[in-house]
Structure formats: structure tokens, C-alpha cells
Coordinates of N, CA and C in Angstrom, one line a residue:
M1 N -7.8 63.5 25.2 CA -7.8 64.3 24.7 C -7.3 65.8 23.8
D2 N -7.9 66.4 24.4 CA -6.8 68.2 24.1 C -5.5 67.8 24.3
A3 N -5.3 67.1 24.9 CA -3.3 67.2 25.3 C -3.2 66.5 24.1
Y4 N -3.5 65.5 23.7 CA -3.3 64.8 22.6 C -3.0 65.3 21.2
W5 N -4.3 66.4 21.0 CA -4.8 67.4 20.3 C -3.8 68.2 20.2
M6 N -3.0 69.0 21.2 CA -2.3 69.9 21.3 C -1.4 69.2 20.8
R7 N -0.7 68.4 21.2 CA 1.2 68.0 20.5 C 0.9 67.5 19.0
G8 N -0.5 67.3 18.5 CA -0.3 66.7 17.3 C -0.5 68.7 16.4
K9 N -0.9 69.5 16.9 CA -1.2 70.6 16.2 C 0.2 71.4 16.2
W10 N 1.4 70.7 17.5 CA 2.3 71.3 17.9 C 3.2 70.9 16.4
G11 N 3.3 69.6 17.1 CA 4.3 69.0 16.8 C 4.1 69.1 15.1
D12 N 2.7 68.9 14.4 CA 2.7 69.7 12.6 C 2.8 70.9 12.1
G13 N 3.1 71.7 13.6 CA 3.9 73.2 13.6 C 4.7 73.5 13.2
G14 N 5.8 72.2 14.2 CA 7.1 72.4 14.0 C 7.9 72.1 12.7
K15 N 6.9 70.4 12.6 CA 7.2 70.3 11.0 C 7.2 71.2 10.3
S16 N 6.1 71.9 10.2 CA 6.1 73.0 8.6 C 6.8 74.4 9.0
E17 N 7.3 74.8 10.4 CA 8.5 75.3 11.0 C 9.8 74.9 10.6
R18 N 9.6 73.5 10.5 CA 12.0 73.0 10.2 C 11.5 73.0 8.5
R19 N 10.2 72.8 7.6 CA 10.3 73.4 6.8 C 10.3 74.3 5.9
W20 N 9.8 75.5 6.6 CA 10.3 76.8 6.0 C 11.2 77.4 6.5
N21 N 12.0 76.7 7.5 CA 13.4 77.4 7.9 C 14.7 76.1 7.3
Q22 N 14.7 75.4 6.4 CA 15.3 74.5 5.9 C 15.7 75.6 4.6
G23 N 17.3 75.6 4.3 CA 17.9 75.9 3.1 C 18.4 77.2 3.9
S24 N 19.0 78.1 2.8 CA 19.9 79.2 3.6 C 19.5 80.6 3.8
R25 N 19.6 80.8 4.4 CA 19.1 82.1 5.5 C 19.8 83.3 4.8
N26 N 20.7 82.7 3.8 CA 21.7 84.5 3.5 C 21.6 84.9 2.1
P27 N 20.8 86.1 2.0 CA 20.1 86.3 0.6 C 21.2 86.5 -0.3
L28 N 22.3 86.8 0.2 CA 23.5 86.4 -1.1 C 23.8 85.6 -1.9
T29 N 23.1 84.1 -1.0 CA 24.0 83.0 -2.0 C 22.9 83.1 -3.4
I30 N 21.0 83.7 -3.0 CA 20.0 83.9 -4.1 C 20.8 84.5 -4.8
I31 N 21.3 86.2 -5.1 CA 21.5 87.3 -5.3 C 23.1 86.6 -6.4
I32 N 24.2 85.8 -5.4 CA 25.0 85.5 -6.6 C 24.7 84.3 -7.6
T33 N 23.4 82.9 -7.0 CA 23.2 82.4 -8.3 C 22.6 82.7 -9.2
G34 N 22.1 84.0 -8.8 CA 21.1 84.6 -10.2 C 22.0 84.9 -11.3
A35 N 23.3 86.2 -10.6 CA 24.1 87.1 -11.2 C 25.2 85.7 -12.1
V36 N 25.5 84.4 -11.2 CA 26.1 83.8 -12.1 C 25.4 83.1 -13.0
F37 N 23.7 82.7 -13.0 CA 23.1 82.5 -13.9 C 22.9 83.7 -15.5
F38 N 23.0 84.8 -15.5 CA 22.9 86.0 -16.5 C 24.4 85.7 -16.7
V39 N 25.2 86.0 -15.7 CA 27.0 85.7 -16.3 C 27.3 84.3 -17.3
G40 N 26.3 83.4 -16.7 CA 26.2 82.2 -17.5 C 25.9 82.7 -19.3
T41 N 24.6 82.8 -18.9 CA 23.8 82.8 -20.2 C 24.3 83.9 -21.0
G42 N 24.9 84.9 -20.5 CA 26.0 85.8 -21.5 C 27.7 85.3 -22.4
A43 N 27.9 83.9 -21.5 CA 28.8 83.3 -21.9 C 28.4 82.3 -22.6
V44 N 26.9 81.8 -22.9 CA 26.7 80.4 -23.6 C 26.2 81.5 -24.8
F45 N 25.5 83.1 -25.0 CA 25.5 83.5 -26.5 C 26.7 84.3 -27.1
T46 N 27.3 84.2 -25.9 CA 28.6 84.4 -26.5 C 29.8 83.9 -27.7
I47 N 29.9 82.5 -27.2 CA 30.2 81.3 -27.8 C 29.5 80.7 -28.9
G48 N 28.0 81.1 -29.0 CA 27.4 80.9 -30.1 C 27.2 81.8 -31.1
Y49 N 27.7 82.8 -30.6 CA 28.1 84.4 -31.4 C 29.1 84.0 -32.4
L50 N 30.1 83.8 -31.5 CA 31.5 83.8 -32.3 C 31.8 82.2 -32.8
Y51 N 31.7 81.6 -32.0 CA 31.7 79.8 -32.8 C 30.6 79.8 -33.3
P52 N 29.9 79.8 -34.2 CA 28.7 79.1 -34.8 C 28.8 78.0 -35.0
D53 N 29.9 77.9 -35.2 CA 30.1 75.3 -36.2 C 30.2 75.4 -35.0
Q54 N 30.6 75.4 -33.6 CA 31.1 75.1 -32.8 C 29.0 75.0 -31.5
L55 N 28.6 74.2 -32.0 CA 26.7 74.2 -31.5 C 26.5 73.3 -30.4
L56 N 27.8 72.0 -30.6 CA 27.3 71.0 -30.0 C 28.6 71.5 -28.6
F57 N 29.8 72.6 -28.5 CA 29.7 72.7 -27.3 C 29.8 74.2 -26.8
T58 N 28.6 75.0 -27.8 CA 27.6 75.5 -26.9 C 26.4 75.3 -26.1
I59 N 25.8 74.0 -27.0 CA 24.6 73.5 -25.9 C 25.4 72.9 -24.2
I60 N 26.3 72.3 -24.1 CA 27.0 71.5 -23.3 C 27.4 72.4 -23.0
L61 N 28.0 74.1 -22.5 CA 28.0 75.1 -21.5 C 26.6 75.3 -21.4
G62 N 26.0 75.4 -22.3 CA 24.7 75.8 -21.2 C 24.1 74.9 -20.5
C63 N 24.0 73.5 -20.9 CA 23.6 71.9 -19.9 C 24.8 72.3 -18.7
F64 N 25.6 73.1 -18.3 CA 26.5 73.0 -17.4 C 25.8 74.4 -16.3
V65 N 25.8 75.6 -17.4 CA 25.4 76.1 -16.3 C 23.4 75.8 -16.0
F66 N 22.8 75.0 -16.7 CA 21.9 74.6 -16.2 C 21.7 74.2 -15.2
L67 N 22.2 73.2 -15.0 CA 22.8 72.5 -13.5 C 23.2 72.9 -12.9
G68 N 24.3 73.8 -12.9 CA 24.6 74.8 -11.7 C 23.7 75.2 -10.7
V69 N 23.0 76.1 -12.3 CA 22.0 77.2 -11.3 C 20.7 76.6 -10.5
T70 N 20.0 75.2 -11.3 CA 19.5 74.3 -10.3 C 19.3 73.5 -9.2
L71 N 20.7 73.0 -9.7 CA 21.5 72.2 -7.7 C 21.7 73.1 -6.3
A72 N 22.3 74.3 -7.3 CA 22.7 75.6 -6.4 C 20.7 76.2 -5.8
M73 N 19.9 75.6 -6.4 CA 18.4 76.5 -6.3 C 17.9 75.7 -4.8
R74 N 18.1 74.1 -5.8 CA 17.7 72.9 -4.4 C 18.7 73.2 -3.5
R75 N 19.8 73.5 -3.7 CA 20.5 73.6 -2.1 C 20.2 74.8 -0.9
F76 N 20.0 75.5 -1.9 CA 20.0 76.7 -0.8 C 18.3 77.5 -0.6
M77 N 17.5 76.8 -1.3 CA 16.1 76.8 -1.2 C 15.7 75.3 0.3
G78 N 16.6 74.5 -0.2 CA 15.9 73.2 1.1 C 14.9 72.7 0.7
H79 N 14.6 72.1 -0.7 CA 13.7 71.2 -0.8 C 13.6 71.3 -2.2
T80 N 12.9 69.9 -2.8 CA 12.8 69.3 -3.8 C 12.9 70.2 -5.0
P81 N 11.4 70.8 -4.6 CA 10.4 71.8 -5.7 C 10.9 72.5 -6.2
A82 N 12.3 73.0 -5.6 CA 13.1 74.1 -6.1 C 13.4 73.8 -7.8
Y83 N 13.8 72.6 -8.2 CA 14.1 71.8 -9.6 C 13.2 72.6 -10.6
W84 N 11.6 72.7 -10.1 CA 10.1 72.6 -11.0 C 10.1 73.8 -10.9
Y85 N 10.4 74.7 -10.3 CA 10.2 75.9 -10.7 C 11.3 77.1 -11.2
T86 N 12.2 76.6 -11.1 CA 13.7 77.3 -11.1 C 14.1 76.1 -12.7
G87 N 13.9 75.4 -12.9 CA 14.4 74.6 -14.3 C 14.0 75.4 -15.7
P88 N 12.5 74.8 -15.5 CA 12.0 75.3 -17.2 C 12.0 76.5 -17.6
F89 N 12.1 77.9 -16.5 CA 12.5 79.4 -16.7 C 13.8 79.3 -17.2
V90 N 14.6 78.6 -16.5 CA 16.2 78.7 -17.0 C 16.8 78.1 -17.8
A91 N 15.8 76.9 -18.4 CA 16.2 75.8 -19.9 C 15.6 76.6 -20.9
I92 N 14.5 77.8 -20.5 CA 13.8 78.6 -21.6 C 14.8 79.5 -22.4
A93 N 15.4 79.9 -21.0 CA 16.5 81.6 -21.3 C 17.8 80.9 -22.4
L94 N 17.7 79.4 -21.8 CA 18.8 79.1 -22.0 C 18.7 78.1 -23.5
I95 N 17.6 77.9 -23.9 CA 17.7 77.9 -25.4 C 17.4 79.3 -25.5
G96 N 16.9 79.8 -25.8 CA 16.5 80.8 -26.7 C 17.8 81.6 -26.9
T97 N 19.2 81.4 -25.9 CA 19.9 82.2 -26.0 C 20.7 81.5 -26.9
V98 N 20.8 80.0 -26.9 CA 21.6 79.5 -28.2 C 21.0 79.8 -29.3
M99 N 19.9 79.2 -29.6 CA 18.8 80.1 -30.9 C 19.3 81.3 -31.1
L100 N 19.2 82.0 -30.5 CA 19.8 83.8 -31.0 C 20.9 83.3 -31.5
G101 N 22.6 82.9 -30.6 CA 23.7 83.2 -30.8 C 23.7 82.8 -32.2
E102 N 23.7 81.7 -32.4 CA 24.1 80.8 -34.0 C 23.3 81.3 -35.1
D103 N 21.8 81.7 -34.6 CA 20.6 82.3 -36.2 C 21.3 84.3 -36.1
L104 N 22.1 84.8 -35.1 CA 22.3 86.1 -34.9 C 23.9 86.6 -35.8
A105 N 25.2 85.4 -36.2 CA 26.1 84.9 -36.3 C 25.7 84.7 -37.8
L106 N 24.8 83.9 -38.1 CA 24.5 83.3 -39.8 C 23.9 84.9 -40.8
S107 N 22.9 85.3 -39.7 CA 22.1 86.6 -40.5 C 23.1 87.2 -40.3
Q108 N 24.6 87.6 -39.8 CA 25.4 88.6 -40.4 C 26.2 88.1 -40.9
A109 N 26.7 86.9 -41.1 CA 27.8 86.2 -41.7 C 27.1 85.7 -42.9
G110 N 26.2 85.5 -43.3 CA 25.7 84.4 -44.0 C 25.1 85.1 -45.4
E111 N 25.0 84.5 -46.1 CA 24.3 85.2 -47.7 C 23.1 83.9 -48.4
L112 N 22.1 84.8 -48.9 CA 21.1 84.5 -49.4 C 21.2 83.9 -50.6
T113 N 21.3 82.9 -50.2 CA 21.7 81.8 -51.9 C 19.7 80.7 -52.2
E114 N 19.9 81.0 -53.1 CA 19.0 79.6 -54.2 C 19.6 79.4 -54.9
V115 N 19.6 77.6 -53.9 CA 20.0 76.6 -54.1 C 19.1 75.4 -54.6
V116 N 19.6 74.2 -55.2 CA 18.7 73.3 -55.6 C 19.3 72.1 -54.7
V117 N 18.5 71.0 -54.3 CA 18.8 69.9 -53.5 C 19.5 69.4 -54.1
A118 N 20.0 68.8 -54.3 CA 20.9 67.5 -55.2 C 20.8 66.1 -54.8
D119 N 20.6 65.9 -53.3 CA 21.4 65.0 -52.8 C 21.2 64.6 -51.3
H120 N 20.0 63.1 -51.1 CA 19.5 63.6 -49.7 C 19.6 61.8 -49.0
K121 N 21.1 62.0 -47.9 CA 21.2 60.7 -47.5 C 20.4 61.3 -45.8
V122 N 20.3 59.6 -45.6 CA 19.8 59.6 -44.0 C 20.7 58.3 -43.3
E123 N 21.5 58.9 -42.0 CA 22.6 57.8 -41.1 C 21.7 58.1 -40.8
Q124 N 21.6 56.6 -39.8 CA 21.0 55.9 -38.5 C 22.3 55.0 -38.0
K125 N 22.2 56.0 -36.3 CA 22.8 55.4 -35.6 C 22.4 54.7 -34.6
T126 N 22.8 53.8 -33.6 CA 21.8 53.1 -32.4 C 23.1 53.6 -31.2
V127 N 22.7 54.5 -30.0 CA 23.8 54.8 -28.9 C 23.2 53.6 -28.0
H128 N 23.9 53.6 -27.3 CA 23.2 53.3 -26.2 C 24.3 53.4 -24.7
S129 N 23.0 53.6 -23.3 CA 23.5 54.3 -22.5 C 23.9 53.2 -21.0
S130 N 24.4 53.3 -20.3 CA 24.4 52.7 -19.6 C 23.4 52.7 -18.3
N131 N 23.3 53.8 -18.1 CA 22.9 54.3 -16.7 C 21.3 55.6 -17.2
P132 N 20.3 55.0 -17.1 CA 19.7 53.6 -18.0 C 20.5 52.5 -18.3
P133 N 20.4 51.7 -18.8 CA 20.7 50.1 -19.6 C 19.4 51.1 -20.8
R134 N 19.7 51.6 -21.9 CA 19.0 51.5 -22.7 C 19.3 52.0 -23.9
S135 N 19.1 51.7 -25.2 CA 19.4 52.3 -26.8 C 18.1 53.1 -27.0
R136 N 18.6 54.0 -28.3 CA 18.3 55.3 -28.9 C 18.4 55.3 -30.6
Q137 N 17.8 55.5 -31.2 CA 18.0 55.7 -32.7 C 18.3 57.2 -32.7
V138 N 19.7 57.6 -33.6 CA 19.8 59.2 -33.8 C 20.2 59.1 -35.8
Y139 N 18.9 59.8 -35.8 CA 19.0 60.2 -37.5 C 20.1 61.6 -37.4
V140 N 20.7 61.7 -38.8 CA 21.2 63.0 -39.6 C 21.3 62.9 -40.6
H141 N 19.9 63.7 -41.2 CA 20.1 64.0 -42.8 C 21.0 65.0 -43.7
T142 N 21.4 64.3 -43.8 CA 22.2 65.5 -45.0 C 21.8 65.3 -46.3
Y143 N 21.7 67.0 -46.7 CA 21.5 67.6 -48.0 C 22.4 67.7 -48.7
S144 N 22.7 67.4 -50.0 CA 23.7 68.1 -50.7 C 23.5 68.8 -51.9
L145 N 23.7 70.4 -51.8 CA 23.0 71.4 -52.4 C 24.2 71.9 -53.4
E146 N 23.1 72.1 -54.5 CA 24.6 72.8 -55.6 C 23.3 73.9 -56.3
S147 N 24.0 75.1 -56.7 CA 23.4 76.3 -57.2 C 23.0 75.9 -58.3
T148 N 22.3 77.1 -58.9 CA 21.3 76.8 -59.8 C 21.6 76.8 -61.1
D149 N 23.2 77.4 -60.9 CA 24.3 76.9 -62.3 C 24.4 75.5 -62.1
G150 N 24.6 74.9 -61.5 CA 25.3 73.1 -60.8 C 26.4 72.8 -60.4
T151 N 26.8 74.2 -59.8 CA 27.8 74.6 -59.3 C 27.7 73.8 -57.7
P152 N 28.3 72.9 -57.3 CA 28.3 72.3 -56.1 C 28.8 73.3 -55.0
V153 N 27.4 73.2 -54.2 CA 28.3 74.2 -52.8 C 28.4 73.2 -51.5
A154 N 29.5 73.7 -51.5 CA 30.7 72.9 -50.1 C 30.1 72.8 -49.2
E155 N 29.1 73.5 -48.2 CA 28.7 73.2 -47.2 C 27.3 72.6 -47.1
P156 N 27.0 71.2 -46.9 CA 25.8 70.8 -47.2 C 24.4 70.9 -46.2
L157 N 23.5 70.5 -46.3 CA 22.7 71.0 -45.0 C 22.0 69.9 -44.6
I158 N 22.4 70.3 -42.6 CA 22.4 69.4 -42.1 C 21.0 69.6 -41.2
Y159 N 20.4 68.1 -41.5 CA 19.1 68.1 -39.6 C 19.3 66.8 -39.1
R160 N 19.3 67.8 -37.5 CA 19.5 66.3 -36.9 C 17.9 66.1 -36.5
G161 N 17.2 64.6 -36.6 CA 16.3 64.4 -36.5 C 15.3 63.3 -37.0
K162 N 14.6 63.0 -36.6 CA 13.7 61.3 -37.4 C 13.4 62.1 -38.9
D163 N 12.5 62.3 -39.2 CA 12.0 63.1 -39.9 C 12.3 64.7 -41.1
G164 N 13.3 65.3 -40.7 CA 14.0 65.6 -41.5 C 13.5 66.3 -42.3
Y165 N 13.4 67.6 -43.1 CA 13.0 68.7 -43.6 C 11.9 68.3 -44.5
D166 N 10.6 68.3 -43.9 CA 9.7 67.0 -44.7 C 8.9 68.4 -45.7
D167 N 9.7 69.3 -46.3 CA 9.4 70.5 -47.5 C 10.2 70.2 -49.1
F168 N 10.9 69.0 -48.1 CA 12.8 69.3 -49.2 C 12.7 67.9 -49.8
D169 N 12.4 67.7 -51.1 CA 12.6 66.6 -51.7 C 13.6 67.6 -53.1
E170 N 15.0 66.1 -53.4 CA 15.9 66.2 -54.6 C 15.1 66.9 -55.5
G171 N 15.8 68.2 -56.3 CA 15.8 69.1 -57.2 C 14.3 70.1 -56.5
D172 N 14.6 70.5 -55.7 CA 13.5 70.7 -55.1 C 14.7 72.5 -55.0
T173 N 14.1 73.3 -55.8 CA 15.0 75.2 -55.5 C 14.3 75.8 -54.1
I174 N 15.6 75.8 -53.0 CA 15.1 76.3 -51.7 C 15.7 78.0 -51.2
S175 N 15.6 78.8 -50.7 CA 16.7 80.0 -50.3 C 17.5 79.2 -49.2
V176 N 18.6 79.7 -49.2 CA 19.5 78.9 -47.9 C 20.6 80.3 -47.6
L177 N 20.8 80.2 -46.1 CA 21.6 80.9 -45.8 C 23.6 80.3 -45.6
I178 N 24.3 81.0 -46.8 CA 25.3 80.9 -46.5 C 26.6 80.7 -46.0
D179 N 27.0 80.6 -45.2 CA 28.6 81.6 -44.8 C 29.6 81.1 -45.6
P180 N 29.7 82.2 -46.4 CA 30.7 81.5 -47.1 C 32.5 81.5 -46.6
E181 N 32.5 81.8 -45.2 CA 33.9 81.4 -44.4 C 33.4 79.7 -43.5
G182 N 32.1 79.1 -44.0 CA 32.1 78.0 -43.5 C 32.2 78.0 -41.6
K183 N 31.9 79.4 -41.5 CA 32.1 79.0 -39.4 C 30.6 79.1 -39.2
A184 N 29.9 79.0 -39.9 CA 28.1 79.1 -39.1 C 27.6 77.8 -40.6
P185 N 26.9 77.2 -39.5 CA 25.7 75.7 -40.6 C 25.1 76.4 -41.6
T186 N 24.9 76.2 -42.4 CA 24.0 76.1 -43.5 C 22.4 76.1 -43.1
K187 N 21.7 76.6 -43.3 CA 20.4 76.5 -42.8 C 19.3 77.5 -43.9
P188 N 18.2 76.9 -43.4 CA 17.5 77.7 -44.8 C 16.7 78.9 -43.7
A189 N 16.7 79.8 -44.9 CA 16.5 81.0 -44.5 C 15.2 81.3 -43.8
E190 N 14.3 79.9 -43.5 CA 12.7 80.9 -42.9 C 13.2 80.1 -41.2
D191 N 14.4 79.3 -41.3 CA 14.4 78.9 -40.1 C 15.0 80.1 -38.8
V192 N 15.6 80.9 -39.5 CA 16.8 81.6 -39.4 C 15.3 82.7 -39.0
D193 N 15.0 83.3 -37.5 CA 13.5 84.0 -37.2 C 14.4 84.8 -36.0
L194 N 14.6 85.3 -35.9 CA 15.4 86.2 -34.9 C 14.2 87.2 -33.7
P195 N 13.4 87.6 -34.6 CA 12.1 88.0 -33.6 C 12.4 86.9 -32.6
A196 N 11.5 85.8 -33.3 CA 10.9 84.8 -32.3 C 12.3 84.2 -31.3
D197 N 13.2 84.8 -32.0 CA 14.7 83.8 -30.9 C 14.6 84.7 -29.9
I198 N 15.0 86.2 -30.0 CA 14.6 86.8 -28.6 C 13.5 87.1 -27.9
G199 N 12.1 86.5 -28.5 CA 11.1 86.5 -27.6 C 11.1 85.0 -26.7
I200 N 11.7 84.2 -27.1 CA 12.1 83.0 -26.5 C 13.0 84.1 -25.4
L201 N 13.9 84.1 -25.4 CA 15.2 84.4 -24.4 C 14.7 85.6 -23.8
V202 N 13.7 86.4 -24.0 CA 13.4 87.5 -23.2 C 12.5 87.1 -22.0
T203 N 11.2 85.9 -22.8 CA 10.5 85.2 -21.9 C 11.4 84.4 -20.7
G204 N 12.7 84.0 -21.1 CA 13.2 82.8 -20.1 C 13.9 84.3 -19.0
L205 N 14.8 84.8 -19.4 CA 15.3 85.5 -18.8 C 14.2 86.7 -17.7
V206 N 13.0 87.3 -18.8 CA 12.8 87.8 -17.0 C 11.5 86.9 -16.0
T207 N 10.8 85.7 -16.9 CA 10.1 84.8 -15.4 C 11.5 84.0 -14.5
S208 N 12.5 84.0 -15.3 CA 13.8 83.4 -14.3 C 14.1 84.6 -13.4
G209 N 13.6 85.7 -13.6 CA 14.6 86.6 -13.1 C 13.6 87.3 -11.7
I210 N 11.8 86.6 -12.3 CA 10.9 87.0 -10.8 C 11.0 85.5 -10.1
V211 N 11.8 84.3 -10.7 CA 11.7 83.1 -9.7 C 12.9 84.1 -8.8
F212 N 13.7 84.1 -9.6 CA 14.7 85.1 -8.3 C 15.0 85.1 -7.9
L213 N 13.7 86.3 -7.8 CA 13.2 87.7 -6.9 C 12.5 87.1 -5.8
I214 N 11.2 86.4 -6.2 CA 10.3 85.5 -4.9 C 11.7 84.3 -4.2
C215 N 12.0 83.9 -4.5 CA 13.3 82.9 -3.8 C 14.0 83.9 -2.8
L216 N 14.5 85.4 -3.3 CA 15.3 86.0 -2.2 C 14.3 86.6 -1.2
I217 N 13.0 86.9 -1.7 CA 11.8 87.5 -0.5 C 11.9 86.2 0.3
V218 N 11.9 85.0 0.0 CA 12.0 83.7 1.1 C 13.2 83.7 1.7
V219 N 14.6 83.8 1.3 CA 15.6 83.5 2.3 C 15.3 85.0 2.8
L220 N 15.1 86.3 2.6 CA 15.6 87.2 3.1 C 13.8 87.0 4.3
L221 N 13.0 86.5 4.9 CA 12.1 86.4 5.5 C 12.7 85.5 6.4
R222 N 13.3 84.4 5.9 CA 14.4 83.5 6.6 C 15.2 84.3 7.6
W223 N 15.9 85.0 6.9 CA 17.3 85.9 7.6 C 16.2 86.9 8.8
T224 N 15.4 87.2 8.6 CA 14.9 88.5 9.5 C 14.1 87.8 10.9
R225 N 13.8 86.4 11.0 CA 13.3 85.5 11.6 C 13.9 84.3 11.8
S226 N 14.8 83.8 11.6 CA 16.4 83.7 12.4 C 16.9 83.8 13.5
P227 N 17.0 85.3 14.4 CA 17.5 85.8 15.6 C 16.5 86.2 16.5
L228 N 14.9 86.0 16.0 CA 14.0 86.3 17.2 C 14.0 84.7 17.5
Q229 N 13.8 84.0 16.5 CA 13.8 82.2 16.8 C 14.9 81.5 18.2
Q230 N 16.5 82.2 17.8 CA 17.1 81.9 18.3 C 17.3 82.8 20.2
H231 N 16.6 83.4 19.8 CA 16.2 84.6 21.3 C 15.1 83.4 22.0
V232 N 14.5 82.5 21.4 CA 13.6 81.7 21.7 C 14.2 81.4 22.8
R233 N 14.7 80.4 21.6 CA 15.3 79.2 21.9 C 16.4 79.5 23.2

């Protein structure tokens, strides 16, 4: 009975030991991954700020950074939960980066203008995906604008989502930021909130940095323990 208990005890200990030691033992892997994350975040911000009209490309670039970092952390930490303690904070930082880049560009280049909502159209599309097989509805709201003197505004106000802007109806007078060169999308002035964007970005960067630091400590512990384990064997 005692021998059986000892085998079970040491067997469980061996499993715990293997779980502890799986993944990378090289601290540089976490340092490099963290560096790639911060450089990638800077690249997303730069593209979003310099080319605010290319929002889709900026989002795609952010998605690649997210996937690269989370997959790398999964590989180097050696277990699936790495997705859960890395992904949310990296996502928050990248969302804040995209929002800040676009809003900063518009706040600098855009002109605060009083306009009238002349027309509101909704385009509904069904998008199909093969993996897994399903379909979903995509809504695009287009608000045609004109100045208070009746002159049409070239750039419409676009909202991608089901409900659109709840407070906007035809004939309403609203304040928007319009880029005269048309490089940045037209947005309601109340939606451009730089302090909120900065807050989201800083929160994501700080929490991501803490996660990287904790993971670095774990890998350092693996690295310091590995020579002893090899000597014992």
C-alpha cells in the first residue's frame, strides 16, 4: 500500500515536473517576443496615423501582430492557457493603438463642421464562411451630409454595425470632423476621444508588459533549474 502510494506520489510529481519544464528555457525567447509586440504595436499606430483611410489594412496588420505574439507565447510557455493570459491584454493594446492612430490623425487634419443629415441608407449583406459553415448579416449605414447652407458634403458618414447612430435622424444638425483632403474618414466630433484612446492603449501596454515580465521570470526559473536536472540524471 505504501509502495503504491509512493509510486502515485512520485508519478504525480513527475507529471508536475514535466508540465513545469515544458516550453522554452531560453529567456531571450520571451524578450524577443515582447520586443516584437511593442515594435508591432508601433507599426500599427504608424500605419493608422499616416493612412487613416486604410483602416481595414491597419486592423489586418493588428490581427497578424496579435496572432504572432499569442502563438509565440503558447509555443514558448508550453501550455494552452498562455492564450488566455496573453491574448486579452495584447488585444486591448492593439485596439487602443488602432483607435488612437485614426482619431489622432483626424483630430489634427479634420475640421470641426456643423452639418445636416440629408439622407440615411442601410446596406445589408449576407456573408458566408466555410469553416465552420455559417452565415452572418453585415450592416453598413451611410449618412449623406450637407452643410447648413445646403451644399452637399463630399465625404459621407459611415457606420458599420446593425443599429447605426441611434441619435442621428434625417434633418438633424450634428458636429463632425471632416478631413478636407479626404484621407481620414468623417466621424462625429463626440466620437473622437483621445484621452479614452490613450487610456485603453496604456492599459493594454502596461498589463501586457506585466504578463511578459511574469513569463520571463518563469522561463528564467526553468533555465536555472535545467543544469541541476541534467546533472542529477
